[in-house]
Coordinates of C-alpha atoms in Angstrom, one line a residue:
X176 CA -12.3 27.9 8.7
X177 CA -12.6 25.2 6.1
X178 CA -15.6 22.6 6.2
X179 CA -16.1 20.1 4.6
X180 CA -20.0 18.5 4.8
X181 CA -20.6 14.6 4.4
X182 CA -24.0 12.7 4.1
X183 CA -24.1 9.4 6.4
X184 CA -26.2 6.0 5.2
X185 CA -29.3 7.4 6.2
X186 CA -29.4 11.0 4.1
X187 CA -28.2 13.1 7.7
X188 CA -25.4 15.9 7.0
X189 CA -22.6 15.9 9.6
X190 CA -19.6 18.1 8.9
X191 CA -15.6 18.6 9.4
X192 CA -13.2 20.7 8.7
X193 CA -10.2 22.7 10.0
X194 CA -10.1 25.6 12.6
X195 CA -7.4 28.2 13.1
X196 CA -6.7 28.5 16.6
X197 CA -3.5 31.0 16.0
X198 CA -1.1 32.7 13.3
X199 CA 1.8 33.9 14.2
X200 CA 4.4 35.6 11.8
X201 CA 8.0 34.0 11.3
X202 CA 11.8 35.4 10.5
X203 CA 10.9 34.7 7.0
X204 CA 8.2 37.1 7.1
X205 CA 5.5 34.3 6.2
X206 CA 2.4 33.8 8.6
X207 CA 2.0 30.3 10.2
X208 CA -1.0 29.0 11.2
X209 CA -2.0 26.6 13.9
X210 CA -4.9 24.4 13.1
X211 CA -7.6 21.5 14.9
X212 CA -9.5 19.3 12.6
X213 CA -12.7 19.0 14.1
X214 CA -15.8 17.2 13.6
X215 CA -19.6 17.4 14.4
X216 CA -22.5 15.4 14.1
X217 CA -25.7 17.0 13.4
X218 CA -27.3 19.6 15.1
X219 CA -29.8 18.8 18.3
X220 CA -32.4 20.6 16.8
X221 CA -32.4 17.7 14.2
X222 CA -35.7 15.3 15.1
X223 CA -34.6 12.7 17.7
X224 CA -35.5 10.0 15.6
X225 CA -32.7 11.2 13.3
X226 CA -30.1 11.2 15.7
X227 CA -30.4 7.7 17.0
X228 CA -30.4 6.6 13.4
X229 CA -27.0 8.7 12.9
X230 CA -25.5 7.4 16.1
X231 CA -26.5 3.7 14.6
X232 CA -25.1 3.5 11.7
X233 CA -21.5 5.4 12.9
X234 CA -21.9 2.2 15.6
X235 CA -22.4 0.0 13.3
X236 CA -19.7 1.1 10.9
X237 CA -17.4 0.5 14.1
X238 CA -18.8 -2.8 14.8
X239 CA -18.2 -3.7 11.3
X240 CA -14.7 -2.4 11.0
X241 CA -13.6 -3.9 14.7
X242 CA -15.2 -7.4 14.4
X243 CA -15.7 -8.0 11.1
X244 CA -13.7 -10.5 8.7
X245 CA -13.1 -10.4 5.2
X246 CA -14.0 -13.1 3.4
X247 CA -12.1 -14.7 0.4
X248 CA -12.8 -17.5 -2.2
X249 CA -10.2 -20.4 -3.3
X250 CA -10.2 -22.4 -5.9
X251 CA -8.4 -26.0 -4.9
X252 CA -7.7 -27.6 -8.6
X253 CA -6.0 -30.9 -9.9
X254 CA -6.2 -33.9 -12.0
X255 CA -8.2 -36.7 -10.3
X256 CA -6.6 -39.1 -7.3
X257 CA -4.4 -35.7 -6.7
X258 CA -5.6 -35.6 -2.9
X259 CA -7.8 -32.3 -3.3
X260 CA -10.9 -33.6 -1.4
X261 CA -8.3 -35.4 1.2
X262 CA -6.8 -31.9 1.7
X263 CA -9.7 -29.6 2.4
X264 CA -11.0 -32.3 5.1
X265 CA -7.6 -32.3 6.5
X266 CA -7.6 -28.0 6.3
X267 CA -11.6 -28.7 8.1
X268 CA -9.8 -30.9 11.2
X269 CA -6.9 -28.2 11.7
X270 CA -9.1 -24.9 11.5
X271 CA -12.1 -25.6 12.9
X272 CA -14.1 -27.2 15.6
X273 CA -15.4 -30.2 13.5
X274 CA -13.5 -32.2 12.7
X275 CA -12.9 -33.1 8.7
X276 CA -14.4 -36.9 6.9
X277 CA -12.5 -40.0 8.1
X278 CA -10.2 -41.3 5.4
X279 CA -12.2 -44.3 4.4
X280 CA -15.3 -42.3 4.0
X281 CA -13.7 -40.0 1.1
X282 CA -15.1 -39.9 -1.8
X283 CA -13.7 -38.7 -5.1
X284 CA -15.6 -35.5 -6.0
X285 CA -18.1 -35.4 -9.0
X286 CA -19.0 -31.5 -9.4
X287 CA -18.5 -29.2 -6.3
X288 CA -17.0 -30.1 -2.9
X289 CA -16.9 -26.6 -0.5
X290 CA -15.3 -26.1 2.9
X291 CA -15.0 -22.8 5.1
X292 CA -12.7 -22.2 7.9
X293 CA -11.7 -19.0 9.6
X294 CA -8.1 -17.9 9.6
X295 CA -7.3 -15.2 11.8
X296 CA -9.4 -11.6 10.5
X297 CA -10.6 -13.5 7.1
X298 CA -12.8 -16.2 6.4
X299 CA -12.1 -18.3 3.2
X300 CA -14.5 -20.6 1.4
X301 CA -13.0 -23.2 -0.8
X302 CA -14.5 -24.8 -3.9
X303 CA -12.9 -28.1 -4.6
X304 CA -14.2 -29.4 -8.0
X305 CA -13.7 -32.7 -9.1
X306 CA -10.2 -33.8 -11.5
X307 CA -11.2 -36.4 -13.7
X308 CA -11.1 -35.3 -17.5
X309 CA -14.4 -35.1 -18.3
X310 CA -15.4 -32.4 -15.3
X311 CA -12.3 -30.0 -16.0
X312 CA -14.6 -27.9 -18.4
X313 CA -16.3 -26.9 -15.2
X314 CA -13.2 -25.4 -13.8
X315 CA -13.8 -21.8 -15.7
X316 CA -17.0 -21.1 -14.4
X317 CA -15.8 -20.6 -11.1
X318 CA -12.3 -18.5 -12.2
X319 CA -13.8 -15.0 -12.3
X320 CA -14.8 -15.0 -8.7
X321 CA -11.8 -16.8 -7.3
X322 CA -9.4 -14.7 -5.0
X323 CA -6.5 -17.2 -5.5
X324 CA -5.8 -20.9 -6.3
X325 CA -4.4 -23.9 -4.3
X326 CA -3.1 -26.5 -7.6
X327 CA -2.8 -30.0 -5.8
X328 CA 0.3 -32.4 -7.8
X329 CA 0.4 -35.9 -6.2
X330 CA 4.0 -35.4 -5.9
X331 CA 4.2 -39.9 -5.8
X332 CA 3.2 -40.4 -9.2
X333 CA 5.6 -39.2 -11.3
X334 CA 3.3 -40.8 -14.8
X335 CA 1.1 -38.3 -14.4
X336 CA 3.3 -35.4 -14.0
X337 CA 2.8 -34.1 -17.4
X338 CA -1.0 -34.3 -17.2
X339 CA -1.0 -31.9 -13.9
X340 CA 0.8 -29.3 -15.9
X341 CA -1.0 -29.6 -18.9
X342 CA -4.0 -28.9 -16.8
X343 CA -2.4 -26.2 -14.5
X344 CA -0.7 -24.4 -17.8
X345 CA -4.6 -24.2 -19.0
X346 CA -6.1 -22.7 -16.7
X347 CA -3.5 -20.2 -15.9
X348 CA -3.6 -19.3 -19.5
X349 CA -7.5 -18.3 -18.7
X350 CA -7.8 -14.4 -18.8
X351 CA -10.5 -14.6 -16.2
X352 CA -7.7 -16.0 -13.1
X353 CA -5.2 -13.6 -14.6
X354 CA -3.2 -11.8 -11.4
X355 CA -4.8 -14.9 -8.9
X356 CA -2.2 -15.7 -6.2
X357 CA -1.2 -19.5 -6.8
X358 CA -0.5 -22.3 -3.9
X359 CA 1.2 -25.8 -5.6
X360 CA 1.6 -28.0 -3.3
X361 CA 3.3 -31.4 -3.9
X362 CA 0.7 -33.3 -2.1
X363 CA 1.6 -36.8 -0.5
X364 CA 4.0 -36.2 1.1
X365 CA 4.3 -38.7 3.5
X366 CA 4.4 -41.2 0.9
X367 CA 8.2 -42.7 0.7
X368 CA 8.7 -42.2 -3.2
X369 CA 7.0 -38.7 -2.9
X370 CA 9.3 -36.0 -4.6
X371 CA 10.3 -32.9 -2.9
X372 CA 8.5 -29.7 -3.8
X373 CA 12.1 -28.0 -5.5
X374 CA 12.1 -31.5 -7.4
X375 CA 8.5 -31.0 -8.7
X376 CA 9.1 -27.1 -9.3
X377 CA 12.1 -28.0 -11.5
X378 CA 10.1 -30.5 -13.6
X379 CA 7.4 -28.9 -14.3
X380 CA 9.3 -25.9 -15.0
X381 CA 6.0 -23.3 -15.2
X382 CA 6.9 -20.6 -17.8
X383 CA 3.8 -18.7 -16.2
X384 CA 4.8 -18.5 -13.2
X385 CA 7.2 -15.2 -12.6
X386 CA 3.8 -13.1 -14.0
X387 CA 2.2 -13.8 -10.4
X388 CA 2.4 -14.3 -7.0
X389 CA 3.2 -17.9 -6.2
X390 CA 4.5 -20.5 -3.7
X391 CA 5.3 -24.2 -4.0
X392 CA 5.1 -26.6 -0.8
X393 CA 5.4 -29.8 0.4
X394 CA 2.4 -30.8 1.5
X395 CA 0.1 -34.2 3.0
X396 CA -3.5 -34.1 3.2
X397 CA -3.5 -37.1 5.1
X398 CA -0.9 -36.1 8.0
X399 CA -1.2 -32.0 7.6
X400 CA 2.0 -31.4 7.4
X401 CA 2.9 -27.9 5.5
X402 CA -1.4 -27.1 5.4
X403 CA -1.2 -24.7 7.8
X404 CA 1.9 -22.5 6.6
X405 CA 0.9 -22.5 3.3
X406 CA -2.6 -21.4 3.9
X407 CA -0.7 -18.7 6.3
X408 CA 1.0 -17.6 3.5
X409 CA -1.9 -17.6 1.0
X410 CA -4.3 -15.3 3.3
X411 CA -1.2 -13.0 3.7
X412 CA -0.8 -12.3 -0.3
X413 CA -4.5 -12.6 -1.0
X414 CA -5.0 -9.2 1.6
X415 CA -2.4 -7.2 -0.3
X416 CA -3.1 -8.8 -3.7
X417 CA -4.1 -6.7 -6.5
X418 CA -6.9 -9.1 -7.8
X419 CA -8.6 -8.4 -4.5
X420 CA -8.7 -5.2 -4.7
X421 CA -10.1 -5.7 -8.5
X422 CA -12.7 -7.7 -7.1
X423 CA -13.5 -5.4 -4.2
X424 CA -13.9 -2.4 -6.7
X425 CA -16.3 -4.8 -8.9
X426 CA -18.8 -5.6 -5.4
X427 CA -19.1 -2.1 -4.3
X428 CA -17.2 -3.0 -1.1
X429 CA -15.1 0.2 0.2
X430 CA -12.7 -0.1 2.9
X431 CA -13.1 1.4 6.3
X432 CA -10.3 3.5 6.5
X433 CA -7.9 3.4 9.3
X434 CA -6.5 6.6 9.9

């Protein structure tokens, strides 16, 4: 009989292991051998008080693992006027109960804007920082703990097309968002002279681009449409993404395992 003893969150030993419930010899001569895992908790004889702290914290550990959700930061980036601030109120209306800052009552953001939602099993806080030239230094300081990044274009103004990639290209070049999933969308869209997202895709033509996961999108801030699939799509690849699990491994957090 192999076992295998493990200590739980409060020092108490429990063990598993495998028992051989029967052998039985095959045509090739070789003995085959029919096993049950198994697994106890600790003994009775242990002190009561012990046992309702073991039986705690393996509840607890199922509470966590059924109900909990995991929770994910975004970066929302862009030059300034790009819609970024128009967008996250618009994501507040659709996701949750409140509803988002009237139109006329946005502001253009000078520092740090943040929104949470919940999307399904994961909650995501967003950090909208402000556009205009003087705040992008402030971008970097927020790249290392960022799961992924939602780049806003304001896909009706082509004059300041070049000035959104310049920006974008920078900070993708930045070492700490290196392997972040990236969201463009081509905000505006219900603008008549907005350009399609293929349109803006080909003119910026991102040489960074095929060395990460990424989407672009047609998007509006101000009517929603395209927010919720690409925010779909963005908690999809930010579960399975690799720079999660780097920043997992970083915090200490270890997965509850499912089987």
């Amino acid at each position: 009989m192999e076992t295998r003893w493990s200590k739980g969150s409060f020092g108490i030993r429990a063990f598993e292991g495998t028992k051989i419930e029967s052998k039985k010899t095959n045509n090739n001569n070789r003995v085959e051998c029919k096993t049950r895992s198994f697994f106890h908790s600790p003994s009775p004889d242990l002190p009561q008080t012990y046992q309702k702290e073991v039986m705690f914290s393996l509840m607890h550990g199922l509470w966590t693992y059924m109900f909990s959700k995991t929770e994910f930061h975004v970066l929302i980036l862009g030059i300034d006027k790009a819609g970024k601030t128009t967008f996250l109120e618009k994501l507040k209306t659709i996701y949750s109960i409140s509803e988002g800052l009237p139109h006329d009552r946005i502001v253009p953001t000078v520092g740090l804007n943040i929104g949470r939602i919940e999307v399904a099993n994961a909650k995501i806080v967003f950090w909208d920082l402000g556009g205009q030239p003087g705040l992008r230094s402030i971008w970097e300081k927020y790249y290392e703990e960022a799961h992924a990044l939602i780049y806003l274009i304001d896909a009706a103004c082509p004059s300041r097309f070049e000035d959104s990639k310049s920006a974008l290209e920078k900070a993708l070049r930045h070492e700490d968002l290196q392997g972040a999933p990236l969201l463009i969308l081509a905000n505006k869209q219900d603008l008549p002279n907005a350009v399609s997202a293929e349109e803006l895709d080909r003119y910026l033509d991102l040489k960074k681009l095929d060395e990460r996961v990424y989407m672009f999108e047609a998007a509006s801030g101000y009517d929603g449409r395209g927010i919720k699939e690409s925010i779909e799509w963005l908690v999809g690849v930010m579960e399975r993404s690799k720079r999660t699990e780097a920043l997992r491994a970083r915090s200490g957090y270890v997965p509850v395992p499912t089987s």
